[in-house]
C-alpha positions as protocol buffer text, in pm:
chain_id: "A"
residue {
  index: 1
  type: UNK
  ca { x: -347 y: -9755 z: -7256 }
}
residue {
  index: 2
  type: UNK
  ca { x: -155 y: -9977 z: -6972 }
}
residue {
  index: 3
  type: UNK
  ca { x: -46 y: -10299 z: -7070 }
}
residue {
  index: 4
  type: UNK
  ca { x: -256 y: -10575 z: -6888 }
}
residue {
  index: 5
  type: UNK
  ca { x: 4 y: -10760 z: -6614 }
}
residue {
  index: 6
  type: UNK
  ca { x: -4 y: -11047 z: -6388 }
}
residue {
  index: 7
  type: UNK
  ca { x: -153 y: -10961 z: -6022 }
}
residue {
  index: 8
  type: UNK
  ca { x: 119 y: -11034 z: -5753 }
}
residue {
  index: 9
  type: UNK
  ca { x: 446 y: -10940 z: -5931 }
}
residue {
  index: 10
  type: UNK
  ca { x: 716 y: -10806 z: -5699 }
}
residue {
  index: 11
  type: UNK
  ca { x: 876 y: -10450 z: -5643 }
}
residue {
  index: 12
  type: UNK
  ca { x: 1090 y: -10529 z: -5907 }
}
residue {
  index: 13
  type: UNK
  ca { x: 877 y: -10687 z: -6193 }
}
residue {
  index: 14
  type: UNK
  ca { x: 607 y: -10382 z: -6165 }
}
residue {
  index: 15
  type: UNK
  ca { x: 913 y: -10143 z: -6222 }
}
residue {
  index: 16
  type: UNK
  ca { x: 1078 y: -10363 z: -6480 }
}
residue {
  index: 17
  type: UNK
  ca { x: 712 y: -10332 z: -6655 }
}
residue {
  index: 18
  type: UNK
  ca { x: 692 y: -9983 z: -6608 }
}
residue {
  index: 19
  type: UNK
  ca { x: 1013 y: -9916 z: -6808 }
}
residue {
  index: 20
  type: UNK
  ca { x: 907 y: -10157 z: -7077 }
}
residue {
  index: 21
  type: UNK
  ca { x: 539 y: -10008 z: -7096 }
}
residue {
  index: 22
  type: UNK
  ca { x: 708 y: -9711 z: -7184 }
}
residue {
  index: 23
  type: UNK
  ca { x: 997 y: -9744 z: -7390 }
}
residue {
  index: 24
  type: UNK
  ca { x: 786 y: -9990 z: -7621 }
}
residue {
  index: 25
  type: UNK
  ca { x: 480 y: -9722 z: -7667 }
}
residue {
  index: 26
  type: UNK
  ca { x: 728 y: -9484 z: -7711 }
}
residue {
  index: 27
  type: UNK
  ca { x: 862 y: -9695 z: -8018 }
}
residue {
  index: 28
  type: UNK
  ca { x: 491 y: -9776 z: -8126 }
}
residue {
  index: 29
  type: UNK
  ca { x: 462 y: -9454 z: -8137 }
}
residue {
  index: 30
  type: UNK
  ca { x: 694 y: -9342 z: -8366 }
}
residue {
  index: 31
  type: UNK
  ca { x: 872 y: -9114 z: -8103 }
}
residue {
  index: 32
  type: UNK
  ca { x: 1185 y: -9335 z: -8081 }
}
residue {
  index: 33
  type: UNK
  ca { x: 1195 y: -9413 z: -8442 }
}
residue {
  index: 34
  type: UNK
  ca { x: 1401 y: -9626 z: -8664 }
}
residue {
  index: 35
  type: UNK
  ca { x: 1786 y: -9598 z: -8603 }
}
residue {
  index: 36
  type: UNK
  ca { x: 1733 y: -9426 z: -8299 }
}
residue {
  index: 37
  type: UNK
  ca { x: 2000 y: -9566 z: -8013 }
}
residue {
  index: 38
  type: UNK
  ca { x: 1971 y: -9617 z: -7690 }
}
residue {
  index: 39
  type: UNK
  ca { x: 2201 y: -9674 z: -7397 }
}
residue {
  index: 40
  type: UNK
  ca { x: 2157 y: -9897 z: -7111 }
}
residue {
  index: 41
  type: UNK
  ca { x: 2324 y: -9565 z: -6904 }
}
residue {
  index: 42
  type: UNK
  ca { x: 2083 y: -9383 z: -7022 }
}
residue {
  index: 43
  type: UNK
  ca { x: 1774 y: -9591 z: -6938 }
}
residue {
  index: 44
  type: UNK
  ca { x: 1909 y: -9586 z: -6576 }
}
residue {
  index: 45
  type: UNK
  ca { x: 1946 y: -9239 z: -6530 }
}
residue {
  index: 46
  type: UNK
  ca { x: 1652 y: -9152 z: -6657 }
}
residue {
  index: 47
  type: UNK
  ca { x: 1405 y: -9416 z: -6497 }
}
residue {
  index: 48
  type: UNK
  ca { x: 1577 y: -9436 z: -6242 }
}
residue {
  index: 49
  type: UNK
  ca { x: 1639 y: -9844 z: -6239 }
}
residue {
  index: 50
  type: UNK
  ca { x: 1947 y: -10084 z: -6196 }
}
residue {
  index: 51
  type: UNK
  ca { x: 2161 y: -10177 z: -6446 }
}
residue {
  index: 52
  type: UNK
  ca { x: 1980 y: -10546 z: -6417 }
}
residue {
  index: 53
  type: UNK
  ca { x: 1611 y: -10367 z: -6470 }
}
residue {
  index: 54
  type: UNK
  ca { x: 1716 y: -10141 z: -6803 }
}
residue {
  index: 55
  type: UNK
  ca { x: 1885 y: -10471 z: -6955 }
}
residue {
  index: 56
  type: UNK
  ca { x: 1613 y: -10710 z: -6904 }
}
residue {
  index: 57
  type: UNK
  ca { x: 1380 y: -10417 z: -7050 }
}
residue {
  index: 58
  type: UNK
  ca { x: 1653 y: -10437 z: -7361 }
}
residue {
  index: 59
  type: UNK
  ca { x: 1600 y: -10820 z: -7388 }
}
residue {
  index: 60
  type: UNK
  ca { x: 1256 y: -10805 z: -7397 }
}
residue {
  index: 61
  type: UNK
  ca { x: 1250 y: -10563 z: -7660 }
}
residue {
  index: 62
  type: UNK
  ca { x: 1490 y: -10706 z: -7845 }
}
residue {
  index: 63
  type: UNK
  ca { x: 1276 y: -11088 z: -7853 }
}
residue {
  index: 64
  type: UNK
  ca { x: 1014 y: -10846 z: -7980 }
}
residue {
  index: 65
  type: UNK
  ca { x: 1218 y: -10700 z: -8250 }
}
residue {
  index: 66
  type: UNK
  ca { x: 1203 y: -10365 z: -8106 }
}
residue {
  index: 67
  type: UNK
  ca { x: 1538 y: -10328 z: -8111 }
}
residue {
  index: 68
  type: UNK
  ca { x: 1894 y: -10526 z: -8178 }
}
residue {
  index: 69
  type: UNK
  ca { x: 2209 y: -10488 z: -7931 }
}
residue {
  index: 70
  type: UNK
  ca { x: 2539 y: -10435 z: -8075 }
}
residue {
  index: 71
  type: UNK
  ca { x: 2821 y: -10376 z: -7865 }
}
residue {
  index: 72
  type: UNK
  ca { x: 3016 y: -10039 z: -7939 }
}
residue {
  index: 73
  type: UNK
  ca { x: 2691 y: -9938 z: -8130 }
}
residue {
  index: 74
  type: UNK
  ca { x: 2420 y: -9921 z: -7838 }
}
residue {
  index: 75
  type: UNK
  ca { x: 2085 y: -10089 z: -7877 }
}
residue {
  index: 76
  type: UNK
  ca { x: 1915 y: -9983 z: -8216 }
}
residue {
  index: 77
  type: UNK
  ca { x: 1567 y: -9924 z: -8309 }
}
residue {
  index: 78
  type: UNK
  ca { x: 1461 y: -10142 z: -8549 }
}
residue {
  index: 79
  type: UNK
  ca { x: 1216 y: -10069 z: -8875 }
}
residue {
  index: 80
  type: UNK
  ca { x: 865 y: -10201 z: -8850 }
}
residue {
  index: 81
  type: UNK
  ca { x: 982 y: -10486 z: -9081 }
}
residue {
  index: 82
  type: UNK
  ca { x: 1193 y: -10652 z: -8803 }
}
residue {
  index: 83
  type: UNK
  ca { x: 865 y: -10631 z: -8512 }
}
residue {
  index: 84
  type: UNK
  ca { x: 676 y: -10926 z: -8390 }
}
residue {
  index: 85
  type: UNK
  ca { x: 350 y: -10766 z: -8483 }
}
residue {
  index: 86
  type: UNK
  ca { x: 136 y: -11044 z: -8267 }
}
residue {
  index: 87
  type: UNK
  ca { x: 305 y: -11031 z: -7936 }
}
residue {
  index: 88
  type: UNK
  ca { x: 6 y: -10891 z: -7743 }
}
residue {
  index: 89
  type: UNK
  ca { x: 196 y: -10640 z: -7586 }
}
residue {
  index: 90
  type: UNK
  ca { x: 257 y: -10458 z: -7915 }
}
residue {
  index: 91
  type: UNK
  ca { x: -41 y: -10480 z: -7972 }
}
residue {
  index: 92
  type: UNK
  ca { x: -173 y: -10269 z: -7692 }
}
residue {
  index: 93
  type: UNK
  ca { x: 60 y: -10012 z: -7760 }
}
residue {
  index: 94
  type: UNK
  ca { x: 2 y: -9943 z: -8080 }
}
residue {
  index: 95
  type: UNK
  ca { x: -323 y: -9892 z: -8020 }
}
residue {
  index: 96
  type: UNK
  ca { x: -252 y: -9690 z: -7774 }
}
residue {
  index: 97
  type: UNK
  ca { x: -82 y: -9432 z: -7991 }
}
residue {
  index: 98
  type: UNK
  ca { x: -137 y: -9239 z: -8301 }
}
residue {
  index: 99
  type: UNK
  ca { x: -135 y: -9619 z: -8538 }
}
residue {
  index: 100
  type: UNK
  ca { x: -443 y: -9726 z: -8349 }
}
residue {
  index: 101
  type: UNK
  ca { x: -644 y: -9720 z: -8670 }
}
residue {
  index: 102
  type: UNK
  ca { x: -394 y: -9911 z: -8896 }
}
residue {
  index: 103
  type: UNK
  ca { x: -378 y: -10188 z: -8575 }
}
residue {
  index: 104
  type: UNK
  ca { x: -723 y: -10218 z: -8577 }
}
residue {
  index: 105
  type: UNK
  ca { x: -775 y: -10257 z: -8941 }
}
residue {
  index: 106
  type: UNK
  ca { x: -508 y: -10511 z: -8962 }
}
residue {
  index: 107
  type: UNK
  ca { x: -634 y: -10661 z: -8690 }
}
residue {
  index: 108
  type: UNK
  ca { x: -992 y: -10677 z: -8789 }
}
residue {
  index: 109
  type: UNK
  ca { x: -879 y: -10831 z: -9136 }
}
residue {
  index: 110
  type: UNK
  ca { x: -684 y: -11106 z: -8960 }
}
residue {
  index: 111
  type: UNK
  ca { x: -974 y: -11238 z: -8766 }
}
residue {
  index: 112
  type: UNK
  ca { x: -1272 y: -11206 z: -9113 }
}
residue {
  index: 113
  type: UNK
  ca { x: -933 y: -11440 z: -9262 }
}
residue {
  index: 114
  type: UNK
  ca { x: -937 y: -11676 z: -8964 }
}
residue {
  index: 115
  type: UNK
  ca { x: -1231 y: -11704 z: -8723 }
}
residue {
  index: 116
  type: UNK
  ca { x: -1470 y: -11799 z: -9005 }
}
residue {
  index: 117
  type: UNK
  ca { x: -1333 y: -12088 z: -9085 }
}
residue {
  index: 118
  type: UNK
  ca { x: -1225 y: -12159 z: -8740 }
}
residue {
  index: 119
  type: UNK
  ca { x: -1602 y: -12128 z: -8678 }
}
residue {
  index: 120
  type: UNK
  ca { x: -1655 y: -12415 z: -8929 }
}
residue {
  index: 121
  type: UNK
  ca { x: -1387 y: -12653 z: -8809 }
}
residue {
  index: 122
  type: UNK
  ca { x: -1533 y: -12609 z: -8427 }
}
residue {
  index: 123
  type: UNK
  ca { x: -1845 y: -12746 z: -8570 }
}
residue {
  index: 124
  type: UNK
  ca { x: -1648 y: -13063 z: -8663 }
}
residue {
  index: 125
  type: UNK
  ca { x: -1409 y: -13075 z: -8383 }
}
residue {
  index: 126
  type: UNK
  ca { x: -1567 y: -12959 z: -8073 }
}
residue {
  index: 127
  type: UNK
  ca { x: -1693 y: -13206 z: -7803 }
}
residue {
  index: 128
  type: UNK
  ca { x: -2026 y: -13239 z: -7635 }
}
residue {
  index: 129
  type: UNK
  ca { x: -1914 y: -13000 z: -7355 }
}
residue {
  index: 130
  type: UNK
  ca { x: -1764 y: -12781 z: -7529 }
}
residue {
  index: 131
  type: UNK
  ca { x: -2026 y: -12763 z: -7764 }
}
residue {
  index: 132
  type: UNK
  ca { x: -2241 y: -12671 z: -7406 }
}
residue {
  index: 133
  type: UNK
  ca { x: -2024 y: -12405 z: -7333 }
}
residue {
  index: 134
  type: UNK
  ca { x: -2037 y: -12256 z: -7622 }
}
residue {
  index: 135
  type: UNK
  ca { x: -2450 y: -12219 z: -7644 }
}
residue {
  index: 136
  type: UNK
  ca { x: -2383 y: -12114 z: -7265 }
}
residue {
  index: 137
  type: UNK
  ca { x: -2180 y: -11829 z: -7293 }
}
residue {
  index: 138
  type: UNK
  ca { x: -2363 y: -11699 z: -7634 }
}
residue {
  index: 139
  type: UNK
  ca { x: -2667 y: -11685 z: -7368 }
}
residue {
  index: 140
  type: UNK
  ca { x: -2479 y: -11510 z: -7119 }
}
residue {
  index: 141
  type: UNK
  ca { x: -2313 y: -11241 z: -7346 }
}
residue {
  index: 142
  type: UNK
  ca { x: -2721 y: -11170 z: -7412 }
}
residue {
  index: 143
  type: UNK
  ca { x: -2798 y: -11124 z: -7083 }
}
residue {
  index: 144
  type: UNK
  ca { x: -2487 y: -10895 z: -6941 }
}
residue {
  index: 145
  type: UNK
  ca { x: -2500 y: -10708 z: -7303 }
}
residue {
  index: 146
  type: UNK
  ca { x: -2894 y: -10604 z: -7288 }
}
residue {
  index: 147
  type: UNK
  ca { x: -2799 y: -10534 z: -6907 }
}
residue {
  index: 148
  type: UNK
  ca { x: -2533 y: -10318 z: -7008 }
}
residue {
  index: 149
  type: UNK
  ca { x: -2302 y: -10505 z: -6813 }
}
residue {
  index: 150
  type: UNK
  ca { x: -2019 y: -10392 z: -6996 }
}
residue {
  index: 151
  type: UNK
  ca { x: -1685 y: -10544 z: -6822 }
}
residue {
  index: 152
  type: UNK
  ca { x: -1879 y: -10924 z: -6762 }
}
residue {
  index: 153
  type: UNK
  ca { x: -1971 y: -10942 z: -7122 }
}
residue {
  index: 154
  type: UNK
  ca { x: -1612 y: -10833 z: -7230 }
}
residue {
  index: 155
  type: UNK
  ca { x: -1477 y: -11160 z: -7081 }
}
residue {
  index: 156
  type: UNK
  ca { x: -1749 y: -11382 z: -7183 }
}
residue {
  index: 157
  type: UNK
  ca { x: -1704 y: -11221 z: -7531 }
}
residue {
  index: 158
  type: UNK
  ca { x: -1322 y: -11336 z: -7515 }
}
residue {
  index: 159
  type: UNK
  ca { x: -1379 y: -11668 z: -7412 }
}
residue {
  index: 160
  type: UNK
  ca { x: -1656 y: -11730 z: -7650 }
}
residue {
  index: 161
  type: UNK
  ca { x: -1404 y: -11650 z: -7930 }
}
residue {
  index: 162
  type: UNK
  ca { x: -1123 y: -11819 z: -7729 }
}
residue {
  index: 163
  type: UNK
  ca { x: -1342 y: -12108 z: -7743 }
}
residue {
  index: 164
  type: UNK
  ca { x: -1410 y: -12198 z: -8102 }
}
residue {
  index: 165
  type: UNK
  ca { x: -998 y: -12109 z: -8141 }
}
residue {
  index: 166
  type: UNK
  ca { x: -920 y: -12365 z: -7949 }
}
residue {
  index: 167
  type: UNK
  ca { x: -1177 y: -12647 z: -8017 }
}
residue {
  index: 168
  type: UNK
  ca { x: -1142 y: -12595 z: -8403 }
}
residue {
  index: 169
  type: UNK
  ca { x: -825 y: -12808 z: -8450 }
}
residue {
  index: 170
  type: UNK
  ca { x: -620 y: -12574 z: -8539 }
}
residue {
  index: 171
  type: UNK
  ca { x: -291 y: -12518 z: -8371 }
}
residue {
  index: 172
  type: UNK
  ca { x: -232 y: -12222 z: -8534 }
}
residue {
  index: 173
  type: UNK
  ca { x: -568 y: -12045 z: -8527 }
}
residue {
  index: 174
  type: UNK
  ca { x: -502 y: -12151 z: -8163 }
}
residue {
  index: 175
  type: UNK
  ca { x: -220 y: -11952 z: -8124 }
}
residue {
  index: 176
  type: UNK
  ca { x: -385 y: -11656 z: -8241 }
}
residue {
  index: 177
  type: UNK
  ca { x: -638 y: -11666 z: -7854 }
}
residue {
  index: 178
  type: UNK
  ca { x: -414 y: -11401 z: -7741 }
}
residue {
  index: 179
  type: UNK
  ca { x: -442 y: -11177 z: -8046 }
}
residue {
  index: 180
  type: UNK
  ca { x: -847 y: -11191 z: -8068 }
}
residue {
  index: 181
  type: UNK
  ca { x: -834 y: -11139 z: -7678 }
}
residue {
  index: 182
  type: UNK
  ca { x: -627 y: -10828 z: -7647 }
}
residue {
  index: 183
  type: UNK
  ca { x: -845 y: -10616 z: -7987 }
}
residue {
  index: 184
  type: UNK
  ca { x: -1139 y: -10716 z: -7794 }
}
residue {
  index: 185
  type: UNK
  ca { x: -989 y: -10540 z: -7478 }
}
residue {
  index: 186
  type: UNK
  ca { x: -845 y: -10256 z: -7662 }
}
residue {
  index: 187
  type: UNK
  ca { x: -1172 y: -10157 z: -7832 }
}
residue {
  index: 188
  type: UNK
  ca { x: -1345 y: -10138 z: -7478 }
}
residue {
  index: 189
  type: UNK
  ca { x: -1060 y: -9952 z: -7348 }
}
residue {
  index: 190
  type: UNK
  ca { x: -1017 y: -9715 z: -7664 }
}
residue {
  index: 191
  type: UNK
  ca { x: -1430 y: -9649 z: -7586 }
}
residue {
  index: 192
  type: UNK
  ca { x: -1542 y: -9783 z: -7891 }
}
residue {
  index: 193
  type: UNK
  ca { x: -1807 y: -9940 z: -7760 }
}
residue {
  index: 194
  type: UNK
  ca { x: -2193 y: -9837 z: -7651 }
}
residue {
  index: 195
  type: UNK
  ca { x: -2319 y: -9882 z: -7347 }
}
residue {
  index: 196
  type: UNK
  ca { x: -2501 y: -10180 z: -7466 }
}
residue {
  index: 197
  type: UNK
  ca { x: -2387 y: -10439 z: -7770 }
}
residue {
  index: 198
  type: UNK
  ca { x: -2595 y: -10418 z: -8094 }
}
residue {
  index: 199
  type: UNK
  ca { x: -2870 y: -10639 z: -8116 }
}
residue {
  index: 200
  type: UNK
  ca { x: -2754 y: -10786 z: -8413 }
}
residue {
  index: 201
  type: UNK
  ca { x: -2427 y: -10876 z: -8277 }
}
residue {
  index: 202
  type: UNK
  ca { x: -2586 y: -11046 z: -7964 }
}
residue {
  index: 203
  type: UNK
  ca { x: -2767 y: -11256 z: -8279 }
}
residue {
  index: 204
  type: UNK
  ca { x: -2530 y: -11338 z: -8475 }
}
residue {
  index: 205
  type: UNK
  ca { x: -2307 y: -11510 z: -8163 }
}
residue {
  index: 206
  type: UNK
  ca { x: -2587 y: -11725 z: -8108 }
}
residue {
  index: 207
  type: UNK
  ca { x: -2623 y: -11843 z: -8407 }
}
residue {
  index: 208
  type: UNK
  ca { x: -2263 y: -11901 z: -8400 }
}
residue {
  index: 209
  type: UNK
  ca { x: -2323 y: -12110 z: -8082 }
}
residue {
  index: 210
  type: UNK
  ca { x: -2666 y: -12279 z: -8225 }
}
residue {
  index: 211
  type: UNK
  ca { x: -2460 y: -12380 z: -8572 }
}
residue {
  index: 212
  type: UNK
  ca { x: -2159 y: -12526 z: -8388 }
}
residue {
  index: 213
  type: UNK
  ca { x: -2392 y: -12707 z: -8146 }
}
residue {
  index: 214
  type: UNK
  ca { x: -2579 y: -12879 z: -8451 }
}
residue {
  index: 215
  type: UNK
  ca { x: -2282 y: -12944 z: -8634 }
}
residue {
  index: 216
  type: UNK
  ca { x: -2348 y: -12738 z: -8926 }
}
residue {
  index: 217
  type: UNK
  ca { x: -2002 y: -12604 z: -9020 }
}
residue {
  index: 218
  type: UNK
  ca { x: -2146 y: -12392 z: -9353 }
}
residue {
  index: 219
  type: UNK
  ca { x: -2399 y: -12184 z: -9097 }
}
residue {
  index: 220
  type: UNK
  ca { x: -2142 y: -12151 z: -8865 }
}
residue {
  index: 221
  type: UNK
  ca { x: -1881 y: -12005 z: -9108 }
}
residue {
  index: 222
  type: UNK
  ca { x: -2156 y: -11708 z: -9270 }
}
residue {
  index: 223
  type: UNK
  ca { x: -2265 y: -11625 z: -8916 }
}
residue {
  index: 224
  type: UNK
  ca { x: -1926 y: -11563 z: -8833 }
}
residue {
  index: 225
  type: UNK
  ca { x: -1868 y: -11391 z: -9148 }
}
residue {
  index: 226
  type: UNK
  ca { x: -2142 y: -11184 z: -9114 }
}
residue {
  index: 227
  type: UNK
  ca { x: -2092 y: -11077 z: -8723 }
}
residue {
  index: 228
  type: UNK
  ca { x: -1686 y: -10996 z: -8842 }
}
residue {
  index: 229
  type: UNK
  ca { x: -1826 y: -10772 z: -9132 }
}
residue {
  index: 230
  type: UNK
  ca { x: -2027 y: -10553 z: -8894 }
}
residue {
  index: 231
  type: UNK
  ca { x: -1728 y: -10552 z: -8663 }
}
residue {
  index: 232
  type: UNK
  ca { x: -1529 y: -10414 z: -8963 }
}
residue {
  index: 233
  type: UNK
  ca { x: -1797 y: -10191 z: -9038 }
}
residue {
  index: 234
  type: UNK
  ca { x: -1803 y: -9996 z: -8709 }
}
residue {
  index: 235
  type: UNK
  ca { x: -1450 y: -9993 z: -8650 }
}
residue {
  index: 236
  type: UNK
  ca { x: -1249 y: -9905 z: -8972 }
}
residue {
  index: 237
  type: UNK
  ca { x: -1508 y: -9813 z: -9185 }
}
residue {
  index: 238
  type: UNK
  ca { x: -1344 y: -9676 z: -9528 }
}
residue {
  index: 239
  type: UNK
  ca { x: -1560 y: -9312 z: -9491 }
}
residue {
  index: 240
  type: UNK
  ca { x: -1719 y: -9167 z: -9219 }
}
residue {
  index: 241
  type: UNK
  ca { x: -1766 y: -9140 z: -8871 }
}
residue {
  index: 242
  type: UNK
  ca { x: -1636 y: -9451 z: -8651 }
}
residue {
  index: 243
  type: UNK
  ca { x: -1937 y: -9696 z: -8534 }
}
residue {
  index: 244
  type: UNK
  ca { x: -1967 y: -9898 z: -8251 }
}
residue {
  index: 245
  type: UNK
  ca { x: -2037 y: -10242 z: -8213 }
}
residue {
  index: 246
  type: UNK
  ca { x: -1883 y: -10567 z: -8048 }
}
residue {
  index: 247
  type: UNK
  ca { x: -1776 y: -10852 z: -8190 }
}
C-alpha cells in the first residue's frame, strides 16, 4: 500500500519518499526487526541515493521512533514500545503488511473511545454553518454511496468525520483528523469495502448530521456509537469471515 504524498514534490523528495516508504514497511513489517542495524553506506548502495537522501530517510525514522542513531553503533531498530503509533505514515504501513488486522482493531477501538463523544460535544460546539455542512455532506455520502461512487464518497466520508473532530472543542480529538482519515483510506485500499455502503451506515451518518444539527448531544453520541459498532463488526469481528461496511 503506497503512502499518500504531496503532488508537486521534486526529483529529490519523490526518491527521498521512496526510500522511506520502504525501509519503514519493511520495519512494520517485522522484516527489519528489533536490534537490527543499519548503515547510512548501506542505504546508499543499495537504493542507490546520496549520502544527504539515506540520512534524511534516518531522521525521519528516527522522529518516528523507528529507529535511534548512535555513532560507532549504526542506526538501531527500535521495539514497538519506542514507535509513534499515530503518525499516519505508520499507519499505512502497517496495514500494509502482515499487522493489518491488529492496526485495524486498534484503530477501530480508538475511534468507538473518541468519536462518540466527539459526536456529542459537536452538538454543543458547532456553529450554524458548520452545523450546514454537516447535514450537507451526510446527504451527499447518500447519494455517491447508493451510486456506488466509491472514491467521491471516500472523501466526503473523511471530511464528515473530520468535521465533527474539529468543531467538537476538542484539541485533542482534533488532533486525531489525520488518524480517522488515513483507516478510512486504508480500508478502501485494503478492499474492504462493497461496491456500495450499507444502508444502515448511510442511516446512521444522517442521523449523526440530523442530531448535531438539533443540538441533541445524547442522539448524537448513540448514533455514533451505533454506526462505530457495525464498523467494528465488519472489520475485526472476533470469529468469522471479515464483513464489509463503511464507517
Amino acid at each position: 500500500m503506497p503512502v499518500q504524498r504531496q503532488e508537486g514534490g521534486t526529483g529529490g523528495d519523490a526518491l527521498h519518499a521512496s526510500v522511506l516508504d520502504t525501509i519503514g514497511l519493511r520495519i512494520a513489517c517485522g522484516d527489519l526487526a528489533e536490534g537490527w542495524v543499519l548503515t547510512l553506506d548501506g542505504i546508499q548502495e543499495e537504493f542507490g541515493v546520496s549520502r544527504t537522501v539515506a540520512r534524511e530517510t534516518m531522521r525521519v525514522l528516527e522522529s518516528m521512533g523507528l529507529v535511534t542513531s548512535r555513532r560507532r553503533v549504526g542506526i538501531t531498530v527500535q521495539p514497538r514500545s519506542s514507535w509513534q503509533v499515530y503518525d499516519p505514515r505508520l499507519i499505512w504501513w502497517q496495514l500494509a503488511g502482515p499487522n493489518r488486522d491488529t492496526q485495524l482493531r486498534s484503530l477501530t477501538e480508538l475511534r468507538i473511545a473518541v468519536e462518540p463523544v466527539a459526536a456529542a460535544r459537536a452538538a454543543w460546539n458547532a456553529s450554524a454553518k458548520e452545523r450546514g455542512r454537516l447535514l450537507d455532506l451526510a446527504a451527499r455520502m447518500r447519494r455517491e454511496g447508493e451510486a456506488g461512487e466509491l472514491e467521491t464518497f471516500l472523501e466526503l466520508d473523511i471530511a464528515f468525520h473530520g468535521l465533527l473532530l474539529e468543531t467538537c472543542g476538542n484539541e485533542m480529538f482534533a488532533a486525531l483528523e489525520d488518524v480517522v482519515a488515513v483507516v478510512l483510506r486504508g480500508r478502501t485500499t485494503l478492499g474492504l469495502m462493497p461496491e456500495k455502503p450499507v444502508p444502515s451506515a448511510l442511516d446512521l451518518h444522517e442521523e449523526v448530521a440530523r442530531a448535531v444539527a438539533s443540538r441533541h448531544p445524547e442522539a448524537a453520541e448513540l448514533a455514533m456509537r451505533a454506526l462505530l459498532a457495525e464498523v467494528r463488526d465488519a472489520v475485526v469481528p472476533v470469529n468469522g469471515p471479515r464483513g464489509v461496511a463503511r464507517g
